[in-house]
């Protein structure tokens, strides 16, 4: 997952064009956007936009001379107290642990959150046929592992500032470029996402992610000095960072879209928003797993930045980037190998997905 990507709320409307070609009008775009972006969107989906869309469909049918019969009669969507209760427990648990200085608070919150979200997922998938249950579980696990890959941590940013000469203005340019190209990439890569299985998409993204980590590894070992000497200073560290960001950014949110599209296509119509919210929460927990993995790697491979006393100017901590190169290589290998291994395991089990 790109660390300079865009919020998921920008991604949701694109799901429609991948999952349902018929979903082209504004109401349907708003429907999926709200339901997949915000928890409150579930309410809007069930009680607001859904009614508008149904009424519009009825009017279209009547204009064609067809009669409309309400199959559900006066039946209304029932409140799922398991989901509401589990969500409430999730919020209370997270806030409680986060408010107190509990040892291993990050780990406790992550494990507790995973347990609660898995419980909610278990309750939800009972609404699906058995073959679809297995598919969505396998899909969610694959995407979770892909998004859970650790990063190098702040050490890489420190190195880019102290050794490569990057500054806040240049990082702002990279961030803006990443945001724009991520949105462009979602549109340009739509045929790729629509015509390939989720497993294949994750394999391709894993390979691409590892390859796009190589410039950072190379610059640590002086690759930019070599390219600058060959090009008269044109292809320097900043040039390489710009090109790398331009190539990496379009892949930023691609991994989540297939899951959202699958839910839009297969989830029960009255539970689509709830499926969106719960499964998006599960895959976003992978970011917490990624942060934990990053923390543990930084405890193994120590990277420090020079820190001076603000008053005396005395150096309190010396800069040490000696282990950063190995850290970057480890992160690159994990990004490449682990997701592909889990895709292989899932696709050779009853949870395999071909959609």
GROMACS .gro file of C-alpha atoms in nm:
model
  355
    1UNK     CA    1   0.000   0.000   0.000
    2UNK     CA    2   0.143   0.330  -0.100
    3UNK     CA    3   0.240   0.543   0.196
    4UNK     CA    4   0.160   0.852  -0.007
    5UNK     CA    5  -0.180   0.734  -0.131
    6UNK     CA    6  -0.522   0.897  -0.111
    7UNK     CA    7  -0.804   0.841   0.139
    8UNK     CA    8  -1.037   0.550   0.073
    9UNK     CA    9  -1.327   0.796   0.046
   10UNK     CA   10  -1.187   0.903  -0.293
   11UNK     CA   11  -1.171   0.546  -0.415
   12UNK     CA   12  -1.522   0.423  -0.344
   13UNK     CA   13  -1.705   0.569  -0.648
   14UNK     CA   14  -1.469   0.387  -0.884
   15UNK     CA   15  -1.593   0.053  -0.749
   16UNK     CA   16  -1.920   0.089  -0.934
   17UNK     CA   17  -1.770   0.099  -1.280
   18UNK     CA   18  -1.574  -0.219  -1.209
   19UNK     CA   19  -1.840  -0.424  -1.038
   20UNK     CA   20  -2.156  -0.319  -1.219
   21UNK     CA   21  -2.144  -0.154  -1.558
   22UNK     CA   22  -2.507  -0.053  -1.514
   23UNK     CA   23  -2.421   0.165  -1.214
   24UNK     CA   24  -2.360   0.487  -1.402
   25UNK     CA   25  -2.611   0.736  -1.265
   26UNK     CA   26  -2.542   0.980  -0.988
   27UNK     CA   27  -2.766   0.815  -0.728
   28UNK     CA   28  -2.586   0.483  -0.755
   29UNK     CA   29  -2.248   0.654  -0.734
   30UNK     CA   30  -2.357   0.831  -0.418
   31UNK     CA   31  -2.497   0.506  -0.282
   32UNK     CA   32  -2.172   0.314  -0.303
   33UNK     CA   33  -1.961   0.617  -0.207
   34UNK     CA   34  -2.150   0.675   0.116
   35UNK     CA   35  -2.188   0.312   0.212
   36UNK     CA   36  -1.822   0.222   0.162
   37UNK     CA   37  -1.670   0.540   0.301
   38UNK     CA   38  -1.835   0.609   0.634
   39UNK     CA   39  -1.998   0.398   0.906
   40UNK     CA   40  -2.291   0.639   0.902
   41UNK     CA   41  -2.314   0.563   0.531
   42UNK     CA   42  -2.476   0.233   0.625
   43UNK     CA   43  -2.771   0.423   0.762
   44UNK     CA   44  -2.785   0.652   0.459
   45UNK     CA   45  -2.769   0.351   0.232
   46UNK     CA   46  -3.051   0.161   0.403
   47UNK     CA   47  -3.290   0.448   0.469
   48UNK     CA   48  -3.210   0.731   0.229
   49UNK     CA   49  -3.034   0.675  -0.100
   50UNK     CA   50  -3.165   0.320  -0.130
   51UNK     CA   51  -3.522   0.451  -0.130
   52UNK     CA   52  -3.439   0.713  -0.389
   53UNK     CA   53  -3.282   0.454  -0.617
   54UNK     CA   54  -3.571   0.209  -0.574
   55UNK     CA   55  -3.823   0.480  -0.654
   56UNK     CA   56  -3.632   0.576  -0.966
   57UNK     CA   57  -3.622   0.212  -1.081
   58UNK     CA   58  -3.999   0.180  -1.024
   59UNK     CA   59  -4.064   0.492  -1.231
   60UNK     CA   60  -3.847   0.358  -1.513
   61UNK     CA   61  -4.033   0.026  -1.510
   62UNK     CA   62  -4.370   0.200  -1.519
   63UNK     CA   63  -4.259   0.421  -1.810
   64UNK     CA   64  -4.192   0.101  -2.005
   65UNK     CA   65  -4.544  -0.021  -1.941
   66UNK     CA   66  -4.443  -0.277  -1.681
   67UNK     CA   67  -4.609  -0.337  -1.350
   68UNK     CA   68  -4.416  -0.328  -1.027
   69UNK     CA   69  -4.486  -0.566  -0.745
   70UNK     CA   70  -4.318  -0.522  -0.409
   71UNK     CA   71  -4.201  -0.873  -0.315
   72UNK     CA   72  -4.101  -0.779   0.036
   73UNK     CA   73  -4.436  -0.613   0.109
   74UNK     CA   74  -4.424  -0.417   0.430
   75UNK     CA   75  -4.107  -0.595   0.546
   76UNK     CA   76  -3.832  -0.363   0.663
   77UNK     CA   77  -3.463  -0.418   0.710
   78UNK     CA   78  -3.416  -0.554   1.059
   79UNK     CA   79  -3.165  -0.404   1.297
   80UNK     CA   80  -2.871  -0.639   1.348
   81UNK     CA   81  -2.798  -0.595   1.715
   82UNK     CA   82  -2.492  -0.821   1.692
   83UNK     CA   83  -2.332  -0.577   1.447
   84UNK     CA   84  -2.434  -0.267   1.642
   85UNK     CA   85  -2.329  -0.419   1.973
   86UNK     CA   86  -1.999  -0.543   1.836
   87UNK     CA   87  -1.927  -0.200   1.686
   88UNK     CA   88  -2.003  -0.034   2.020
   89UNK     CA   89  -1.773  -0.275   2.204
   90UNK     CA   90  -1.504  -0.209   1.943
   91UNK     CA   91  -1.520   0.169   2.001
   92UNK     CA   92  -1.530   0.141   2.382
   93UNK     CA   93  -1.245  -0.111   2.386
   94UNK     CA   94  -1.022   0.099   2.159
   95UNK     CA   95  -1.084   0.424   2.346
   96UNK     CA   96  -1.039   0.260   2.687
   97UNK     CA   97  -0.703   0.104   2.607
   98UNK     CA   98  -0.587   0.414   2.423
   99UNK     CA   99  -0.679   0.646   2.711
  100UNK     CA  100  -0.468   0.466   2.970
  101UNK     CA  101  -0.096   0.400   2.967
  102UNK     CA  102  -0.131   0.024   2.943
  103UNK     CA  103   0.183  -0.177   2.862
  104UNK     CA  104   0.172  -0.315   2.507
  105UNK     CA  105  -0.135  -0.101   2.440
  106UNK     CA  106  -0.079  -0.108   2.064
  107UNK     CA  107  -0.063  -0.485   2.057
  108UNK     CA  108  -0.366  -0.523   2.287
  109UNK     CA  109  -0.576  -0.288   2.075
  110UNK     CA  110  -0.475  -0.470   1.757
  111UNK     CA  111  -0.548  -0.820   1.890
  112UNK     CA  112  -0.874  -0.713   2.050
  113UNK     CA  113  -0.982  -0.532   1.734
  114UNK     CA  114  -0.906  -0.835   1.520
  115UNK     CA  115  -1.114  -1.058   1.748
  116UNK     CA  116  -1.411  -0.820   1.742
  117UNK     CA  117  -1.397  -0.766   1.365
  118UNK     CA  118  -1.364  -1.140   1.300
  119UNK     CA  119  -1.670  -1.197   1.517
  120UNK     CA  120  -1.867  -0.941   1.313
  121UNK     CA  121  -1.744  -1.099   0.988
  122UNK     CA  122  -1.854  -1.443   1.109
  123UNK     CA  123  -2.202  -1.309   1.181
  124UNK     CA  124  -2.223  -1.140   0.841
  125UNK     CA  125  -2.104  -1.419   0.615
  126UNK     CA  126  -2.384  -1.641   0.742
  127UNK     CA  127  -2.602  -1.435   0.507
  128UNK     CA  128  -2.407  -1.566   0.206
  129UNK     CA  129  -2.419  -1.905   0.030
  130UNK     CA  130  -2.142  -2.139   0.148
  131UNK     CA  131  -1.931  -2.108  -0.169
  132UNK     CA  132  -1.937  -1.729  -0.147
  133UNK     CA  133  -1.849  -1.739   0.224
  134UNK     CA  134  -1.526  -1.923   0.151
  135UNK     CA  135  -1.441  -1.692  -0.137
  136UNK     CA  136  -1.482  -1.367   0.054
  137UNK     CA  137  -1.284  -1.500   0.351
  138UNK     CA  138  -0.996  -1.605   0.125
  139UNK     CA  139  -1.008  -1.271  -0.056
  140UNK     CA  140  -1.005  -1.071   0.267
  141UNK     CA  141  -0.709  -1.271   0.404
  142UNK     CA  142  -0.505  -1.218   0.086
  143UNK     CA  143  -0.567  -0.843   0.089
  144UNK     CA  144  -0.500  -0.826   0.464
  145UNK     CA  145  -0.158  -0.990   0.426
  146UNK     CA  146  -0.069  -0.765   0.133
  147UNK     CA  147  -0.157  -0.448   0.324
  148UNK     CA  148   0.008  -0.573   0.645
  149UNK     CA  149   0.360  -0.572   0.504
  150UNK     CA  150   0.592  -0.359   0.722
  151UNK     CA  151   0.770  -0.048   0.603
  152UNK     CA  152   1.115   0.087   0.684
  153UNK     CA  153   0.986   0.338   0.935
  154UNK     CA  154   1.106   0.696   0.988
  155UNK     CA  155   1.470   0.602   0.929
  156UNK     CA  156   1.430   0.623   0.552
  157UNK     CA  157   1.281   0.974   0.577
  158UNK     CA  158   1.564   1.082   0.806
  159UNK     CA  159   1.816   0.948   0.558
  160UNK     CA  160   1.646   1.129   0.270
  161UNK     CA  161   1.658   1.457   0.464
  162UNK     CA  162   2.006   1.429   0.612
  163UNK     CA  163   2.192   1.250   0.333
  164UNK     CA  164   1.995   1.309   0.013
  165UNK     CA  165   1.902   1.671   0.080
  166UNK     CA  166   1.523   1.637   0.066
  167UNK     CA  167   1.325   1.910   0.243
  168UNK     CA  168   0.963   1.980   0.341
  169UNK     CA  169   0.890   2.153   0.010
  170UNK     CA  170   1.012   1.854  -0.189
  171UNK     CA  171   0.814   1.611   0.029
  172UNK     CA  172   0.504   1.827  -0.033
  173UNK     CA  173   0.561   1.798  -0.408
  174UNK     CA  174   0.591   1.420  -0.376
  175UNK     CA  175   0.272   1.405  -0.170
  176UNK     CA  176   0.075   1.614  -0.420
  177UNK     CA  177   0.208   1.410  -0.711
  178UNK     CA  178   0.116   1.087  -0.533
  179UNK     CA  179  -0.242   1.201  -0.463
  180UNK     CA  180  -0.306   1.306  -0.822
  181UNK     CA  181  -0.149   0.998  -0.979
  182UNK     CA  182  -0.326   0.762  -0.738
  183UNK     CA  183  -0.662   0.882  -0.863
  184UNK     CA  184  -0.543   0.866  -1.223
  185UNK     CA  185  -0.411   0.516  -1.165
  186UNK     CA  186  -0.745   0.393  -1.032
  187UNK     CA  187  -0.909   0.498  -1.358
  188UNK     CA  188  -0.631   0.379  -1.588
  189UNK     CA  189  -0.598   0.043  -1.414
  190UNK     CA  190  -0.972  -0.025  -1.417
  191UNK     CA  191  -0.949  -0.273  -1.710
  192UNK     CA  192  -0.668  -0.458  -1.533
  193UNK     CA  193  -0.875  -0.488  -1.213
  194UNK     CA  194  -1.191  -0.586  -1.399
  195UNK     CA  195  -1.031  -0.856  -1.616
  196UNK     CA  196  -0.807  -1.033  -1.363
  197UNK     CA  197  -0.864  -1.234  -1.047
  198UNK     CA  198  -0.798  -1.077  -0.709
  199UNK     CA  199  -0.519  -1.330  -0.651
  200UNK     CA  200  -0.342  -1.227  -0.971
  201UNK     CA  201  -0.383  -0.859  -0.887
  202UNK     CA  202  -0.218  -0.908  -0.547
  203UNK     CA  203   0.071  -1.104  -0.703
  204UNK     CA  204   0.130  -0.828  -0.959
  205UNK     CA  205   0.108  -0.557  -0.692
  206UNK     CA  206   0.354  -0.744  -0.467
  207UNK     CA  207   0.609  -0.772  -0.747
  208UNK     CA  208   0.559  -0.408  -0.844
  209UNK     CA  209   0.589  -0.295  -0.482
  210UNK     CA  210   0.917  -0.481  -0.434
  211UNK     CA  211   1.059  -0.349  -0.762
  212UNK     CA  212   0.961   0.008  -0.672
  213UNK     CA  213   1.142  -0.029  -0.338
  214UNK     CA  214   1.470  -0.093  -0.520
  215UNK     CA  215   1.544   0.278  -0.593
  216UNK     CA  216   1.541   0.350  -0.217
  217UNK     CA  217   1.776   0.057  -0.160
  218UNK     CA  218   1.996   0.173  -0.447
  219UNK     CA  219   2.016   0.534  -0.325
  220UNK     CA  220   2.125   0.415   0.018
  221UNK     CA  221   2.424   0.251  -0.150
  222UNK     CA  222   2.495   0.554  -0.372
  223UNK     CA  223   2.309   0.464  -0.692
  224UNK     CA  224   2.205   0.828  -0.738
  225UNK     CA  225   2.569   0.940  -0.740
  226UNK     CA  226   2.640   0.705  -1.028
  227UNK     CA  227   2.336   0.815  -1.231
  228UNK     CA  228   2.411   1.183  -1.164
  229UNK     CA  229   2.768   1.143  -1.290
  230UNK     CA  230   2.644   0.981  -1.614
  231UNK     CA  231   2.373   1.241  -1.682
  232UNK     CA  232   2.546   1.561  -1.579
  233UNK     CA  233   2.353   1.585  -1.254
  234UNK     CA  234   2.009   1.549  -1.414
  235UNK     CA  235   1.919   1.204  -1.276
  236UNK     CA  236   1.998   1.278  -0.912
  237UNK     CA  237   1.828   1.159  -0.593
  238UNK     CA  238   1.532   1.396  -0.630
  239UNK     CA  239   1.478   1.298  -0.993
  240UNK     CA  240   1.478   0.928  -0.900
  241UNK     CA  241   1.235   0.995  -0.612
  242UNK     CA  242   0.996   1.181  -0.843
  243UNK     CA  243   0.997   0.906  -1.105
  244UNK     CA  244   0.959   0.636  -0.840
  245UNK     CA  245   0.664   0.818  -0.679
  246UNK     CA  246   0.502   0.862  -1.021
  247UNK     CA  247   0.527   0.487  -1.085
  248UNK     CA  248   0.430   0.376  -0.735
  249UNK     CA  249   0.134   0.605  -0.665
  250UNK     CA  250  -0.114   0.461  -0.916
  251UNK     CA  251  -0.093   0.130  -0.730
  252UNK     CA  252  -0.178   0.290  -0.395
  253UNK     CA  253  -0.542   0.191  -0.352
  254UNK     CA  254  -0.576  -0.079  -0.618
  255UNK     CA  255  -0.566  -0.365  -0.367
  256UNK     CA  256  -0.888  -0.257  -0.190
  257UNK     CA  257  -1.106  -0.198  -0.495
  258UNK     CA  258  -1.154  -0.565  -0.599
  259UNK     CA  259  -1.288  -0.654  -0.253
  260UNK     CA  260  -1.532  -0.361  -0.258
  261UNK     CA  261  -1.638  -0.457  -0.610
  262UNK     CA  262  -1.692  -0.820  -0.504
  263UNK     CA  263  -1.914  -0.706  -0.215
  264UNK     CA  264  -2.109  -0.472  -0.443
  265UNK     CA  265  -2.176  -0.766  -0.674
  266UNK     CA  266  -2.240  -1.053  -0.432
  267UNK     CA  267  -2.349  -0.921  -0.093
  268UNK     CA  268  -2.724  -0.920  -0.012
  269UNK     CA  269  -2.877  -0.591  -0.126
  270UNK     CA  270  -2.996  -0.496   0.223
  271UNK     CA  271  -2.653  -0.564   0.378
  272UNK     CA  272  -2.410  -0.421   0.123
  273UNK     CA  273  -2.324  -0.118   0.335
  274UNK     CA  274  -2.264  -0.335   0.642
  275UNK     CA  275  -2.043  -0.570   0.441
  276UNK     CA  276  -1.850  -0.271   0.310
  277UNK     CA  277  -1.796  -0.130   0.659
  278UNK     CA  278  -1.696  -0.456   0.832
  279UNK     CA  279  -1.467  -0.593   0.561
  280UNK     CA  280  -1.306  -0.255   0.498
  281UNK     CA  281  -1.241  -0.236   0.875
  282UNK     CA  282  -1.079  -0.580   0.864
  283UNK     CA  283  -0.848  -0.497   0.573
  284UNK     CA  284  -0.767  -0.158   0.727
  285UNK     CA  285  -0.660  -0.337   1.045
  286UNK     CA  286  -0.377  -0.460   0.825
  287UNK     CA  287  -0.235  -0.109   0.846
  288UNK     CA  288  -0.211  -0.153   1.223
  289UNK     CA  289  -0.036  -0.485   1.166
  290UNK     CA  290   0.199  -0.308   0.927
  291UNK     CA  291   0.277  -0.044   1.191
  292UNK     CA  292   0.352  -0.315   1.447
  293UNK     CA  293   0.576  -0.499   1.202
  294UNK     CA  294   0.757  -0.174   1.126
  295UNK     CA  295   0.809  -0.111   1.497
  296UNK     CA  296   0.954  -0.457   1.555
  297UNK     CA  297   1.186  -0.430   1.255
  298UNK     CA  298   1.313  -0.096   1.383
  299UNK     CA  299   1.387  -0.257   1.718
  300UNK     CA  300   1.596  -0.522   1.541
  301UNK     CA  301   1.766  -0.287   1.295
  302UNK     CA  302   1.845   0.033   1.482
  303UNK     CA  303   1.847   0.358   1.286
  304UNK     CA  304   1.908   0.684   1.472
  305UNK     CA  305   1.919   1.049   1.370
  306UNK     CA  306   2.142   1.314   1.517
  307UNK     CA  307   1.971   1.501   1.801
  308UNK     CA  308   2.116   1.816   1.955
  309UNK     CA  309   2.025   1.994   2.277
  310UNK     CA  310   1.826   2.305   2.181
  311UNK     CA  311   2.002   2.522   2.438
  312UNK     CA  312   2.364   2.408   2.445
  313UNK     CA  313   2.382   2.257   2.096
  314UNK     CA  314   2.544   1.948   2.246
  315UNK     CA  315   2.489   1.627   2.048
  316UNK     CA  316   2.269   1.394   2.251
  317UNK     CA  317   2.225   1.119   1.991
  318UNK     CA  318   2.453   1.056   1.697
  319UNK     CA  319   2.326   0.968   1.352
  320UNK     CA  320   2.364   0.601   1.264
  321UNK     CA  321   2.230   0.476   0.930
  322UNK     CA  322   2.459   0.172   0.912
  323UNK     CA  323   2.172  -0.078   0.944
  324UNK     CA  324   1.927   0.105   0.718
  325UNK     CA  325   2.046  -0.075   0.404
  326UNK     CA  326   1.977  -0.419   0.550
  327UNK     CA  327   1.641  -0.297   0.682
  328UNK     CA  328   1.539  -0.178   0.334
  329UNK     CA  329   1.640  -0.511   0.179
  330UNK     CA  330   1.442  -0.707   0.440
  331UNK     CA  331   1.133  -0.491   0.380
  332UNK     CA  332   1.167  -0.540   0.004
  333UNK     CA  333   1.190  -0.918   0.037
  334UNK     CA  334   0.893  -0.935   0.276
  335UNK     CA  335   0.687  -0.720   0.038
  336UNK     CA  336   0.766  -0.957  -0.247
  337UNK     CA  337   0.751  -1.299  -0.083
  338UNK     CA  338   0.484  -1.309   0.190
  339UNK     CA  339   0.178  -1.197  -0.012
  340UNK     CA  340   0.265  -1.434  -0.298
  341UNK     CA  341   0.311  -1.723  -0.053
  342UNK     CA  342  -0.030  -1.656   0.102
  343UNK     CA  343  -0.192  -1.629  -0.242
  344UNK     CA  344  -0.049  -1.972  -0.323
  345UNK     CA  345  -0.174  -2.116   0.009
  346UNK     CA  346  -0.524  -1.969  -0.026
  347UNK     CA  347  -0.560  -2.074  -0.390
  348UNK     CA  348  -0.469  -2.431  -0.299
  349UNK     CA  349  -0.732  -2.448  -0.026
  350UNK     CA  350  -1.109  -2.439  -0.011
  351UNK     CA  351  -1.089  -2.059   0.023
  352UNK     CA  352  -0.949  -2.005  -0.326
  353UNK     CA  353  -1.088  -1.723  -0.534
  354UNK     CA  354  -1.106  -1.704  -0.912
  355UNK     CA  355  -1.319  -1.391  -0.934
   0.00000   0.00000   0.00000
